[in-house]
Coordinates of C-alpha atoms in Angstrom, one line a residue:
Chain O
X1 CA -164.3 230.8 -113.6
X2 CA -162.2 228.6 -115.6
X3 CA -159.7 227.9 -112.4
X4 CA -163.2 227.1 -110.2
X5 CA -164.4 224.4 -113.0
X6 CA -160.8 222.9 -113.0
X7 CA -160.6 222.4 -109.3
X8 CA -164.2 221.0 -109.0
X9 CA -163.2 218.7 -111.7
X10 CA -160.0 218.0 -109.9
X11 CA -162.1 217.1 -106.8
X12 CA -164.5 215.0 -108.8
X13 CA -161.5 213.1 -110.4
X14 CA -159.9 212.5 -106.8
X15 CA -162.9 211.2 -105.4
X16 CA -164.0 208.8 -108.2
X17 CA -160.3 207.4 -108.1
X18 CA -160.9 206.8 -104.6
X19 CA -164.1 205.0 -105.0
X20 CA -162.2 203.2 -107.9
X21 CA -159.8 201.6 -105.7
X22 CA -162.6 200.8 -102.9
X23 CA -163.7 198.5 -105.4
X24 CA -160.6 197.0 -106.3
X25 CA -160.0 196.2 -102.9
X26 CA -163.1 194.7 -102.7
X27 CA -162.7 192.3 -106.1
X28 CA -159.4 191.9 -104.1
X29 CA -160.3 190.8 -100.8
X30 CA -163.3 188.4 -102.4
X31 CA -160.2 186.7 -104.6
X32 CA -158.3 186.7 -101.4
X33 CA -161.3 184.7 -99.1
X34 CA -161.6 182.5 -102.2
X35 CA -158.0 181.7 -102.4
X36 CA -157.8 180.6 -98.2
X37 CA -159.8 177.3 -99.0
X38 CA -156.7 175.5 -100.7
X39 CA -154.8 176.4 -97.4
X40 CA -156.3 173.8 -95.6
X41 CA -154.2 171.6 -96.8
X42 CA -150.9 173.8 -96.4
X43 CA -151.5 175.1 -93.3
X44 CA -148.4 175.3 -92.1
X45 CA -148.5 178.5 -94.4
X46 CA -150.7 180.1 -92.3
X47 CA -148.9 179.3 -88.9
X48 CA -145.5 180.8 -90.5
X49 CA -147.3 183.8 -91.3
X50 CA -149.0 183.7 -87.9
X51 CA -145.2 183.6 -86.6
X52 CA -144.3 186.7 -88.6
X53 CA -146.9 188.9 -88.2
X54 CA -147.5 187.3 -84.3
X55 CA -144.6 186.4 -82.5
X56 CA -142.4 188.9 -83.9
X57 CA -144.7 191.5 -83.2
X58 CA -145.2 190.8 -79.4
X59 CA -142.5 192.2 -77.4
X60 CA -144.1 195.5 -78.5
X61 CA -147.3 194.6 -77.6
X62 CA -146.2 193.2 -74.2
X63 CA -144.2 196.1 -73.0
X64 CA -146.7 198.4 -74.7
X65 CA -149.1 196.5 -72.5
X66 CA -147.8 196.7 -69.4
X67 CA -147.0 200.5 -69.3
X68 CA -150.7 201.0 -70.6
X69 CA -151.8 198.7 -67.5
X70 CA -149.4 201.0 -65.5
X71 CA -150.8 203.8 -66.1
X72 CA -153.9 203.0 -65.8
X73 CA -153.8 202.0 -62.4
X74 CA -152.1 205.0 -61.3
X75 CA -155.0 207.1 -63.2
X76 CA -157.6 205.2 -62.3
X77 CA -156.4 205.4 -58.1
X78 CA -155.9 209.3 -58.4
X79 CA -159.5 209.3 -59.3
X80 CA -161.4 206.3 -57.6
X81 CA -159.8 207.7 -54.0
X82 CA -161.8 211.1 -54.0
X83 CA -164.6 208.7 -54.1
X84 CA -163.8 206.7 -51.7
X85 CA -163.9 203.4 -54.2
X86 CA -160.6 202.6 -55.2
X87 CA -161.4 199.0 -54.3
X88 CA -162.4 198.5 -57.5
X89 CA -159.6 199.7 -59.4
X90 CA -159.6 196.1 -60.8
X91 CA -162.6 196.5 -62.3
X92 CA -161.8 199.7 -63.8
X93 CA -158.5 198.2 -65.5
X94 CA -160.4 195.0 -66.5
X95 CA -162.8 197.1 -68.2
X96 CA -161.0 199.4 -69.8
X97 CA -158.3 197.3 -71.2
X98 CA -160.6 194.2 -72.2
X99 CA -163.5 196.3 -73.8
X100 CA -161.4 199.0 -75.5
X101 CA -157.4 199.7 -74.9
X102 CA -156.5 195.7 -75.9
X103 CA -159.0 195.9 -79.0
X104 CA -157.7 199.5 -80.2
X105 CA -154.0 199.8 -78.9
X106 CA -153.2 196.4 -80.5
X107 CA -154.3 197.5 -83.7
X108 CA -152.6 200.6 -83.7
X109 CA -149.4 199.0 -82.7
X110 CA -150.1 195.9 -85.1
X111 CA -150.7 197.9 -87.9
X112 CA -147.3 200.4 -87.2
X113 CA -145.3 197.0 -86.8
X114 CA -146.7 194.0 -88.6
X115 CA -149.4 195.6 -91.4
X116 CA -146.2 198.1 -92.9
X117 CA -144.2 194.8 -92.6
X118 CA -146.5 193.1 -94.5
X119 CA -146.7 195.5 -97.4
X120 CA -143.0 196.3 -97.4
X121 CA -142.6 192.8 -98.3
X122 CA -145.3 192.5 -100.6
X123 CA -144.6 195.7 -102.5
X124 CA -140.9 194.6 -102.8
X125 CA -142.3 191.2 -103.8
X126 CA -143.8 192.8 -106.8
X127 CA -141.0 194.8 -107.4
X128 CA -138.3 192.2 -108.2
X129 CA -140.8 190.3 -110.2
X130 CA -140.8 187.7 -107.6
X131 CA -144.9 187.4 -108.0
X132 CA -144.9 187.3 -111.8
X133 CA -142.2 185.1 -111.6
X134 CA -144.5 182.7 -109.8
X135 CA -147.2 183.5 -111.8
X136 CA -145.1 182.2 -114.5
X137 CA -144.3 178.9 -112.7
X138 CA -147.9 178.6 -112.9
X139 CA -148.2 179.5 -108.8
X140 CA -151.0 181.8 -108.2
X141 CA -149.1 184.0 -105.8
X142 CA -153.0 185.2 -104.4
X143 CA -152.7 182.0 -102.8
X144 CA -149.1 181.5 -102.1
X145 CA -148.5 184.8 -100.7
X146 CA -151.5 186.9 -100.0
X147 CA -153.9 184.4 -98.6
X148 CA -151.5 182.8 -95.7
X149 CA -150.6 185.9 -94.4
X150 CA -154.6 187.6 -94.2
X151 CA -155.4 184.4 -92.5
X152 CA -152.3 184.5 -90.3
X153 CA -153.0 188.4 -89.6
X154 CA -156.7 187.5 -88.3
X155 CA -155.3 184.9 -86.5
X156 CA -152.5 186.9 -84.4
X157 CA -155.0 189.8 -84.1
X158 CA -157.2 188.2 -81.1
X159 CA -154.5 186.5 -79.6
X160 CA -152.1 190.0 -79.2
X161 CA -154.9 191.4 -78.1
X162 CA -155.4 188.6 -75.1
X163 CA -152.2 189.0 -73.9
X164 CA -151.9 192.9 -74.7
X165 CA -155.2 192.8 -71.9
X166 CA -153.9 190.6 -69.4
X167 CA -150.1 191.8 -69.3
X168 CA -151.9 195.3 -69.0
X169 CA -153.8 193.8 -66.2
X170 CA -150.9 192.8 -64.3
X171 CA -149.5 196.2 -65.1
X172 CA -152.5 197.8 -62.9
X173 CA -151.6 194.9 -60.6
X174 CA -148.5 196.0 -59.9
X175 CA -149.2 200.0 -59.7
X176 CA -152.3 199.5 -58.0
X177 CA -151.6 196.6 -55.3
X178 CA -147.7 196.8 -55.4
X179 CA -147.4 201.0 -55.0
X180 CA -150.2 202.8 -53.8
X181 CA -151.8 199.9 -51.1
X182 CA -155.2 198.5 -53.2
X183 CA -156.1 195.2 -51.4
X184 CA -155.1 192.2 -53.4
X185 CA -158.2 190.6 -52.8
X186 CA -160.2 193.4 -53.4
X187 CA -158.6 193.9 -56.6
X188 CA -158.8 190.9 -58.3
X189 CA -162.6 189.7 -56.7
X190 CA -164.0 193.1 -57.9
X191 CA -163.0 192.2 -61.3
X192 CA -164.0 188.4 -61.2
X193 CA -167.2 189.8 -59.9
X194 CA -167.8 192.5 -62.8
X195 CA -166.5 191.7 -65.6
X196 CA -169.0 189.8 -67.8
X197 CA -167.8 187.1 -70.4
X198 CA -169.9 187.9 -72.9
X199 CA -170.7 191.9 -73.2
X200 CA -166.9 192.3 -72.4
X201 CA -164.6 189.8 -73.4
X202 CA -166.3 188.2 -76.6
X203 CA -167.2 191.7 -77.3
X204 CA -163.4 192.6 -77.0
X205 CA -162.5 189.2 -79.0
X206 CA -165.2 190.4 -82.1
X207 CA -163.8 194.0 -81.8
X208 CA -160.2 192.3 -82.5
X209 CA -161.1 189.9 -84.5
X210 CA -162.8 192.8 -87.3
X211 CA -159.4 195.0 -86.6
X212 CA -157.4 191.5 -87.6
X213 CA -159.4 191.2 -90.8
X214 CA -159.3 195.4 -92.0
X215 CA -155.8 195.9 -90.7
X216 CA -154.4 192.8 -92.3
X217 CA -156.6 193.3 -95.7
X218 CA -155.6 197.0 -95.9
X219 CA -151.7 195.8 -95.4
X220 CA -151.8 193.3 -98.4
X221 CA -153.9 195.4 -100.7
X222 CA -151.5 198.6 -100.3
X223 CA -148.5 196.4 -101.2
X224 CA -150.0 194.0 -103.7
X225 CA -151.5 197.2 -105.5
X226 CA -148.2 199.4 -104.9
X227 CA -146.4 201.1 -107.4
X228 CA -143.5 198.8 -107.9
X229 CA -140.8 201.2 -107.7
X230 CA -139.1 202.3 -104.1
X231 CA -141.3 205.7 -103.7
X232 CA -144.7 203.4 -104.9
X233 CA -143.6 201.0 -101.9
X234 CA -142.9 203.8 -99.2
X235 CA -146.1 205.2 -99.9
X236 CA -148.1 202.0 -100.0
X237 CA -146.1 201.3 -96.4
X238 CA -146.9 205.1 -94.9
X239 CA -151.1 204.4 -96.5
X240 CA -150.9 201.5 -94.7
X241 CA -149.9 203.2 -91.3
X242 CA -152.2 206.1 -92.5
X243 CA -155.3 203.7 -93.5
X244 CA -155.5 201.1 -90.8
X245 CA -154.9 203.4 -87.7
X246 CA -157.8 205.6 -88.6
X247 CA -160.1 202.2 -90.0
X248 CA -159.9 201.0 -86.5
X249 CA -160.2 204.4 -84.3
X250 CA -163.7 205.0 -86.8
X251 CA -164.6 201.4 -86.4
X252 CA -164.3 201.3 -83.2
X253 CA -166.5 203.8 -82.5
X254 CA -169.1 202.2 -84.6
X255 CA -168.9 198.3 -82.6
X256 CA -169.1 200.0 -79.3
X257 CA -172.1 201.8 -80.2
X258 CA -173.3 198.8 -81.6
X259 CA -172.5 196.7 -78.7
X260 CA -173.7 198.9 -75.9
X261 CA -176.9 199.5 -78.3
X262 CA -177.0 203.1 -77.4
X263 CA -177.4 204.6 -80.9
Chain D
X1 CA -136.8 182.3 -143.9
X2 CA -140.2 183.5 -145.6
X3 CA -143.3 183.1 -144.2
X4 CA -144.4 179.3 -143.5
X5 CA -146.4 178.1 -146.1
X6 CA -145.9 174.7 -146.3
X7 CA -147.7 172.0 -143.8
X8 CA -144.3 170.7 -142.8
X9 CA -143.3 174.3 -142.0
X10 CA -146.1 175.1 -140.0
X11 CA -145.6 172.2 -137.8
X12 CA -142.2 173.5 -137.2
X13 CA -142.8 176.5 -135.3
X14 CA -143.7 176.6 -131.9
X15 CA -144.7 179.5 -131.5
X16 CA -146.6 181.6 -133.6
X17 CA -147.1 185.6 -133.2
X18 CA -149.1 187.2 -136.2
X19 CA -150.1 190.8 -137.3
X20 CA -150.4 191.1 -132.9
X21 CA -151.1 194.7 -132.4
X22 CA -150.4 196.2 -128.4
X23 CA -150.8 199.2 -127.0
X24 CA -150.0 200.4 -123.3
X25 CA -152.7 203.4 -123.0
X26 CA -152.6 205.1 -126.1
X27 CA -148.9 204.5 -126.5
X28 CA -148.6 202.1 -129.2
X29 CA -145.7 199.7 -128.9
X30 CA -146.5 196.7 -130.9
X31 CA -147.5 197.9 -134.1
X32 CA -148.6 194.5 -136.7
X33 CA -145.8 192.4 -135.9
X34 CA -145.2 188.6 -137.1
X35 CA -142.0 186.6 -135.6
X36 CA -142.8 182.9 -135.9
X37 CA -140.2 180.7 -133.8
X38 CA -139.0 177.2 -134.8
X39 CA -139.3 174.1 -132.4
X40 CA -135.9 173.3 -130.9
X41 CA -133.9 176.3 -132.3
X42 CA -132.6 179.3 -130.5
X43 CA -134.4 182.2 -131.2
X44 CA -132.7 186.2 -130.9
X45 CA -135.1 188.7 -130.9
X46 CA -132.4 192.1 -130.4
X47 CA -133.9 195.7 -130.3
X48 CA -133.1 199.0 -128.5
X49 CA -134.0 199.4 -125.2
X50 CA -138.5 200.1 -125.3
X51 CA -139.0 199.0 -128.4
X52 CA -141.4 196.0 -127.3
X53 CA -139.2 192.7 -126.7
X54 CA -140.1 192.7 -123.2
X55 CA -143.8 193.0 -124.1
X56 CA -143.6 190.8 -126.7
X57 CA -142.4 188.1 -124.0
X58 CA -145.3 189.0 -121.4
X59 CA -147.3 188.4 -124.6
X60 CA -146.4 185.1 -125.3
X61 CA -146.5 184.6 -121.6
X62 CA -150.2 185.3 -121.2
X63 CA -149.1 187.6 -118.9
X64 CA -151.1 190.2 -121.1
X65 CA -153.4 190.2 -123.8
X66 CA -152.7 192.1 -127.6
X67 CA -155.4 194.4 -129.1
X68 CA -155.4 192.2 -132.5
X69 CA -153.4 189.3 -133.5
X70 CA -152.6 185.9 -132.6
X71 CA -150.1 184.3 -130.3
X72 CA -150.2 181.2 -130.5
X73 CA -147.9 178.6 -128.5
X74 CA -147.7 174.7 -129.7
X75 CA -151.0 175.0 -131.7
X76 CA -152.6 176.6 -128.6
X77 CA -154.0 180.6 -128.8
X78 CA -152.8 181.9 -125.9
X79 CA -155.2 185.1 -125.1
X80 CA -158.2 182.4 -125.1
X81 CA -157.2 180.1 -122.4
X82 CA -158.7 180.2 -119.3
X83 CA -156.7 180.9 -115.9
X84 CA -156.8 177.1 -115.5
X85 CA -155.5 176.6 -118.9
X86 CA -152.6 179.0 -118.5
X87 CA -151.5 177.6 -115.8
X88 CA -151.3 174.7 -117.6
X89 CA -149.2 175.8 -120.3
X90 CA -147.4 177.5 -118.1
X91 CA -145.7 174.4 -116.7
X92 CA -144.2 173.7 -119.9
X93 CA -142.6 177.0 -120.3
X94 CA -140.5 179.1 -118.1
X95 CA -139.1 183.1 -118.5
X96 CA -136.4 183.9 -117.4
X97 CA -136.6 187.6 -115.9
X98 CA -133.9 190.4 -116.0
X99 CA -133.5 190.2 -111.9
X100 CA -133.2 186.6 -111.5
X101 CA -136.7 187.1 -109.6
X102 CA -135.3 184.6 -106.6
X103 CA -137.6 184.5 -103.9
X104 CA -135.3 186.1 -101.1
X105 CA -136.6 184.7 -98.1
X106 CA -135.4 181.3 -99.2
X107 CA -131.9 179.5 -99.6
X108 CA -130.9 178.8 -103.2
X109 CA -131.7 175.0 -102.7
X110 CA -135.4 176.2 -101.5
X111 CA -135.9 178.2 -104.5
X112 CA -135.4 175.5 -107.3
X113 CA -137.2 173.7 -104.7
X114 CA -140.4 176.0 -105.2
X115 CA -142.1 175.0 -108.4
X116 CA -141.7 171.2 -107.5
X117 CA -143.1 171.6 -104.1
X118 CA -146.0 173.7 -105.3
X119 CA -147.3 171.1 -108.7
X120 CA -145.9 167.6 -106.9
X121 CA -146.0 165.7 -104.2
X122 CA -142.4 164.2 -104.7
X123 CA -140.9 162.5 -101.3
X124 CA -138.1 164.3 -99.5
X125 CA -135.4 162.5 -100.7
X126 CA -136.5 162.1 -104.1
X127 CA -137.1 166.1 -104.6
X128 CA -133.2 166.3 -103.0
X129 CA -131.7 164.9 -105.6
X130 CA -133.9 166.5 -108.4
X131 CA -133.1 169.6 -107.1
X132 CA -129.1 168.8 -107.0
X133 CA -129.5 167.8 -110.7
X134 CA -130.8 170.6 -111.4
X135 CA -128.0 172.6 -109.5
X136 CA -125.4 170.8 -110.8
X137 CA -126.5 171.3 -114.6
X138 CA -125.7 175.0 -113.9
X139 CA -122.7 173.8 -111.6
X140 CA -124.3 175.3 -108.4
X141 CA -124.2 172.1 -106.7
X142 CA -121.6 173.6 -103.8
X143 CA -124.3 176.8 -103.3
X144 CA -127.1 175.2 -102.3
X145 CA -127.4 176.5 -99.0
X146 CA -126.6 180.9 -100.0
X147 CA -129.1 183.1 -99.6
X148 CA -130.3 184.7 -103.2
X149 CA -128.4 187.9 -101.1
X150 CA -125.0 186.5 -100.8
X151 CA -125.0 185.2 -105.2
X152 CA -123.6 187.4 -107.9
X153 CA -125.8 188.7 -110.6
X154 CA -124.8 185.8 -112.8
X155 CA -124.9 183.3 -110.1
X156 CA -128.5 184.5 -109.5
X157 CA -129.5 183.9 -113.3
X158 CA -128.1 180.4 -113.0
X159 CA -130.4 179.6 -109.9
X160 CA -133.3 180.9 -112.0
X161 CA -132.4 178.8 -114.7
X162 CA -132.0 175.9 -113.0
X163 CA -135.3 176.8 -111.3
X164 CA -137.0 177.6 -114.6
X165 CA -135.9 173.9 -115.6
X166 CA -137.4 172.3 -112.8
X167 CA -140.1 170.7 -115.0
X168 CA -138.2 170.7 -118.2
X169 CA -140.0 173.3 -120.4
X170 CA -140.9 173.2 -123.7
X171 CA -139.5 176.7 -124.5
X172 CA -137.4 178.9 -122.0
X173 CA -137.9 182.9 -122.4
X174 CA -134.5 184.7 -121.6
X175 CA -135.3 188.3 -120.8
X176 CA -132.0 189.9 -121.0
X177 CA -129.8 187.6 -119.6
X178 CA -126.8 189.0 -120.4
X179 CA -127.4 192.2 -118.7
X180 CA -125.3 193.6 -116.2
X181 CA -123.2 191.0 -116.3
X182 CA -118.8 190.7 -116.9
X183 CA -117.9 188.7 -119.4
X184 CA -117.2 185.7 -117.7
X185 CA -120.7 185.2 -116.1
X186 CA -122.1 186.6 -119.9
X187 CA -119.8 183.2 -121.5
X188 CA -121.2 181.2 -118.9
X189 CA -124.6 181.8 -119.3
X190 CA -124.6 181.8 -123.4
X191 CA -122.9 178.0 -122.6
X192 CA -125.7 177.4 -120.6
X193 CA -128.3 178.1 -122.8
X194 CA -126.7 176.6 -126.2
X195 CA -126.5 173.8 -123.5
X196 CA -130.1 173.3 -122.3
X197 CA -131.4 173.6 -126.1
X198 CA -129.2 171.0 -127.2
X199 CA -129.6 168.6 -124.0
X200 CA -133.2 168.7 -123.4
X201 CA -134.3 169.9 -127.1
X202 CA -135.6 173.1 -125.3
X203 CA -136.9 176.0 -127.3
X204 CA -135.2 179.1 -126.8
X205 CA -136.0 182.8 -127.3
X206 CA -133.3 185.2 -125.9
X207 CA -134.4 188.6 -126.0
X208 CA -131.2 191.1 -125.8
X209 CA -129.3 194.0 -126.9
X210 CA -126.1 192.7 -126.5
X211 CA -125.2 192.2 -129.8
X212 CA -122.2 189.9 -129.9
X213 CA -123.0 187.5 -127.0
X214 CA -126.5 186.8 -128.3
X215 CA -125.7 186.5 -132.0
X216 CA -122.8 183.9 -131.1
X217 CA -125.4 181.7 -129.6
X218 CA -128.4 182.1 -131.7
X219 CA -129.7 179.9 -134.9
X220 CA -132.1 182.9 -136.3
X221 CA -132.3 186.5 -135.1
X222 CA -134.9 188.8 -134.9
X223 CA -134.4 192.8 -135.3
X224 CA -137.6 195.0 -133.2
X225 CA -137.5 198.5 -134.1
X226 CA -140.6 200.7 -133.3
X227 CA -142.8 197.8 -132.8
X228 CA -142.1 195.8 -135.9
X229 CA -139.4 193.4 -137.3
X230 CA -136.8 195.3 -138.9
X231 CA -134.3 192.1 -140.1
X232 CA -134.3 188.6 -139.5
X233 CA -132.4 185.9 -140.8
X234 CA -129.5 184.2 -139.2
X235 CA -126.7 185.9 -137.3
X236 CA -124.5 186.4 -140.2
X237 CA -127.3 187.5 -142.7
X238 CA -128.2 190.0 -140.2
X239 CA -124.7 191.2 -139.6
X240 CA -124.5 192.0 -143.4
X241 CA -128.3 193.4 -143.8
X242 CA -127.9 196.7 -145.3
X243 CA -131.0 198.3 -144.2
X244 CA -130.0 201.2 -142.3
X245 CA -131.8 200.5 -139.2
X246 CA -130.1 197.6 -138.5
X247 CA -126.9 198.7 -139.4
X248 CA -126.9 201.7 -136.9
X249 CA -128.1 198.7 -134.1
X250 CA -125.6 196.2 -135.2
X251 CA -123.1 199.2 -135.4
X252 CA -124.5 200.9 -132.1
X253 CA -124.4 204.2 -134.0
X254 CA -125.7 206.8 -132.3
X255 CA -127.7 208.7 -134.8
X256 CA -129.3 207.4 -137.4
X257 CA -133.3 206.4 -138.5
X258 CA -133.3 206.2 -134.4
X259 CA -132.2 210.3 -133.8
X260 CA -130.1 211.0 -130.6
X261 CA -132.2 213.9 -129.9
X262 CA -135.9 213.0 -128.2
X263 CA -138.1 215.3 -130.2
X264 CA -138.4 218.7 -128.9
X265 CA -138.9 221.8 -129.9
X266 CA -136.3 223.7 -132.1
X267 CA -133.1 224.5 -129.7
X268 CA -132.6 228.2 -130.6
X269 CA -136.3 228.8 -130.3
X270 CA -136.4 226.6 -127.1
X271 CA -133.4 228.8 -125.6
X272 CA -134.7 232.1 -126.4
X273 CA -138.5 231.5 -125.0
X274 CA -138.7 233.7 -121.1
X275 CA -141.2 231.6 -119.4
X276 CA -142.2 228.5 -119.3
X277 CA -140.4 225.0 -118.8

């Protein structure tokens, strides 16, 4: 009996620290949005975070990319030709890759390489005193540190996930023209045709755009709030991983059902 | 020194801690201490390792708030201010932390860089050669362009300082500074600091365990034990105190009113139990 209380107690006390640190984050993020204002003045703070958490981050993204593209037009031919239709295997790529695979895979890969990044180096911030040490120099490090790189996180979101799209694209380009004998024109008119600029491109922008703004706020959260030893910053960086990865699989399920006003 | 009574005495110190009272949970480790500090001297404040001195600088700081008491710094209460009004205080005073605390994605002439870039808007040129001065007063003029990877451990506390002078504080806050350094680097920075009080009139409170180094540089000394002040006086009044606490620090004894065992249960009773940890 006693055992039974002690592990719904347990449960209760998990859960409630859970909900405690939801609303930390939250206080968090809100200090963080107020703290981007001053940066209009400084932006080159944003742009050198846009660089690190952006440029760095798109080799992966582009060879990731193209082998998604790649595959897709090899899939997507094996499939179309019992019907008769592979014509449009541009269309089906297009689709695909600007309504969900850019959106998603881009945030999966953005949060393995630039979100644990970002809290690595936050966490280790902490951990050398390097943000009370600004605090001290009367610097708010929210605003120094945290701020430019959210901003330069939602920034490089949308704009990976352009390019991860049209490098995957070219991808099903190259399979599907290149290899297995799609017409060229056929490919790329089916797609001009098809693919609508709003309902699946801005759709595809928003969808990054949100991922940009949860990956990037869950990455500075976990290392601003990390335990600053070296096990408090590998887990903050493996919660991060953990966190943002399943955020974006759940939310996207919840914009496309949204978007396609289904449910 | 006895409590300030006196107007004239009261002007004197800079800063002001009184019956401040701080706990971390339920762990107590401030317990009612007062530890007033003079304008322009250098101030030890010695103590084993956890007994509060770190704290007591966070305190002072604003960093964190005490459970009772006041802290006050140049006639100002420190737990009242305002973010805004920290900050502001904050520019005339600088700690010094154990690790240096150099931001290591910049270059060593980018770090004492930092705090002028971020409250001025000094031209190019102009910040260049405030930032060499500051360099050069702890003779790091040649290592401008290192990485804080590629310094020492004391040529990483001489950046800091020279960072931490960047605005020339009112009081500096060395927090350990001697640590984990060889006795060259440990000379060089006690010159330093003797240095910047005397130059610039700065207030100084070096908070240490090393016994020697710190008591060759300071005016008055402070003893922490268990969250209170043990001894004070000057160096050489301390070094003759006969109270037995601060004989067994001055002496590094290691038994004494501080036990070498952490409390635990009786060892024969504690060997003999079966289960258990």
């Amino acid at each position: 009996m006693e055992r039974a209380l002690e592990t719904i107690a347990r449960l209760g006390r998990t859960f409630l620290a859970a909900i405690e640190r939801l609303g930390r984050a939250t206080f968090f993020l809100y200090e963080v949005v107020i703290a981007t204002r001053p940066l209009a003045r400084r932006f080159f703070l944003v742009m050198q975070q846009v660089y690190a958490v952006g440029v760095l981050t798109l080799l992966i993204i582009l060879v990731s990319g193209l082998f998604v593209g790649m595959v897709l037009g090899l899939q997507g031919y094996n499939t179309l030709v019992k019907f008769g239709s592979e014509q449009t295997l541009g269309l089906l790529v297009a689709l695909s890759l600007v309504r969900e695979l850019g959106p998603v895979v881009t945030a999966l890969l953005f949060a393995g390489r630039a979100g644990s990044a970002l809290t690595a180096e936050i966490g280790l911030m902490k951990a050398t005193e390097q943000l009370a040490g600004m605090e001290m120099m009367a610097v708010n490090p929210i605003t120094r540190v945290i701020a430019p790189r959210f901003l330069g996180g939602i920034l490089a979101m949308p704009l990976l996930a352009a390019l991860f799209s049209a490098i995957g694209v070219l991808g099903g380009h190259l399979v599907g023209v290149g290899l297995l004998g799609v017409d060229a024109g056929a490919f790329w008119s089916q797609m001009q045709g098809s693919v609508d600029f709003y309902d699946d491109i801005v759709n595809g922008v928003i969808k990054s755009v949100v991922f940009g703004v949860v990956c990037t706020w869950i990455a500075v959260f976990e290392g601003y709030d990390a335990v600053p030893t070296s096990e408090g910053v590998a887990r903050a960086t493996n919660r991060t991983v953990v966190y943002s990865s399943l955020s974006v699989l759940a939310l996207d399920f919840i914009l496309t059902a949204l978007m396609l006003g289904e449910i | 020194m006895a409590q300030p009574q006196s107007d004239s005495v009261a002007r004197d110190i800079l800063v002001d801690i009184r019956d401040v009272h701080f706990s971390r949970g339920d762990r107590p480790i401030l317990k009612g201490i007062t530890l007033p500090i003079r304008r322009g001297s250098v101030t030890a404040i010695m103590g084993g390792s956890g007994c509060g001195k770190t704290t007591l600088l966070n305190l002072i700081g604003g960093q964190i708030k005490p459970n009772s008491g006041t802290i006050r710094v140049d006639g100002v209460s420190v737990p009242d201010l305002s973010t805004r009004e920290l900050f502001e205080l904050r520019k005339r005073m600088a700690l010094l932390f154990q690790t240096g605390a150099l931001f290591t994605d910049l270059t060593v002439f980018e770090n004492v860089a930092f705090p002028i870039r971020e409250h001025t808007r000094l031209p190019e040129p102009i910040l260049r050669k405030v930032v060499l001065m500051k360099l050069e007063t702890v003779g790091l003029r040649g290592a401008r362009d290192l990485m804080p990877s590629e310094l020492s451990g004391g040529m990483a506390r001489r950046v800091a300082l020279a960072r931490a002078i960047a605005f020339e504080p009112l009081i500096i806050m060395y927090d350990e500074p001697f640590t984990g350094l060889d006795p060259i680097s440990k000379g060089v920075i006690g010159k330093l600091i003797r240095e910047l009080n005397q130059s610039l009139g700065i207030t100084s409170i070096v908070v240490s365990h090393d016994v020697a180094e710190t008591c060759s540089i300071s005016d008055y000394a402070y003893l922490m034990g268990d969250g209170r002040v043990m001894g004070e006086g000057t160096p050489a009044e301390v070094q003759k105190t006969k109270s037995e606490h601060v004989r067994q620090f001055m002496d590094g004894l290691p038994d004494g009113p501080v036990p070498y065992q952490y409390p635990a249960a009786p060892y024969l009773e504690d060997l003999m139990r079966w289960n258990g940890r």
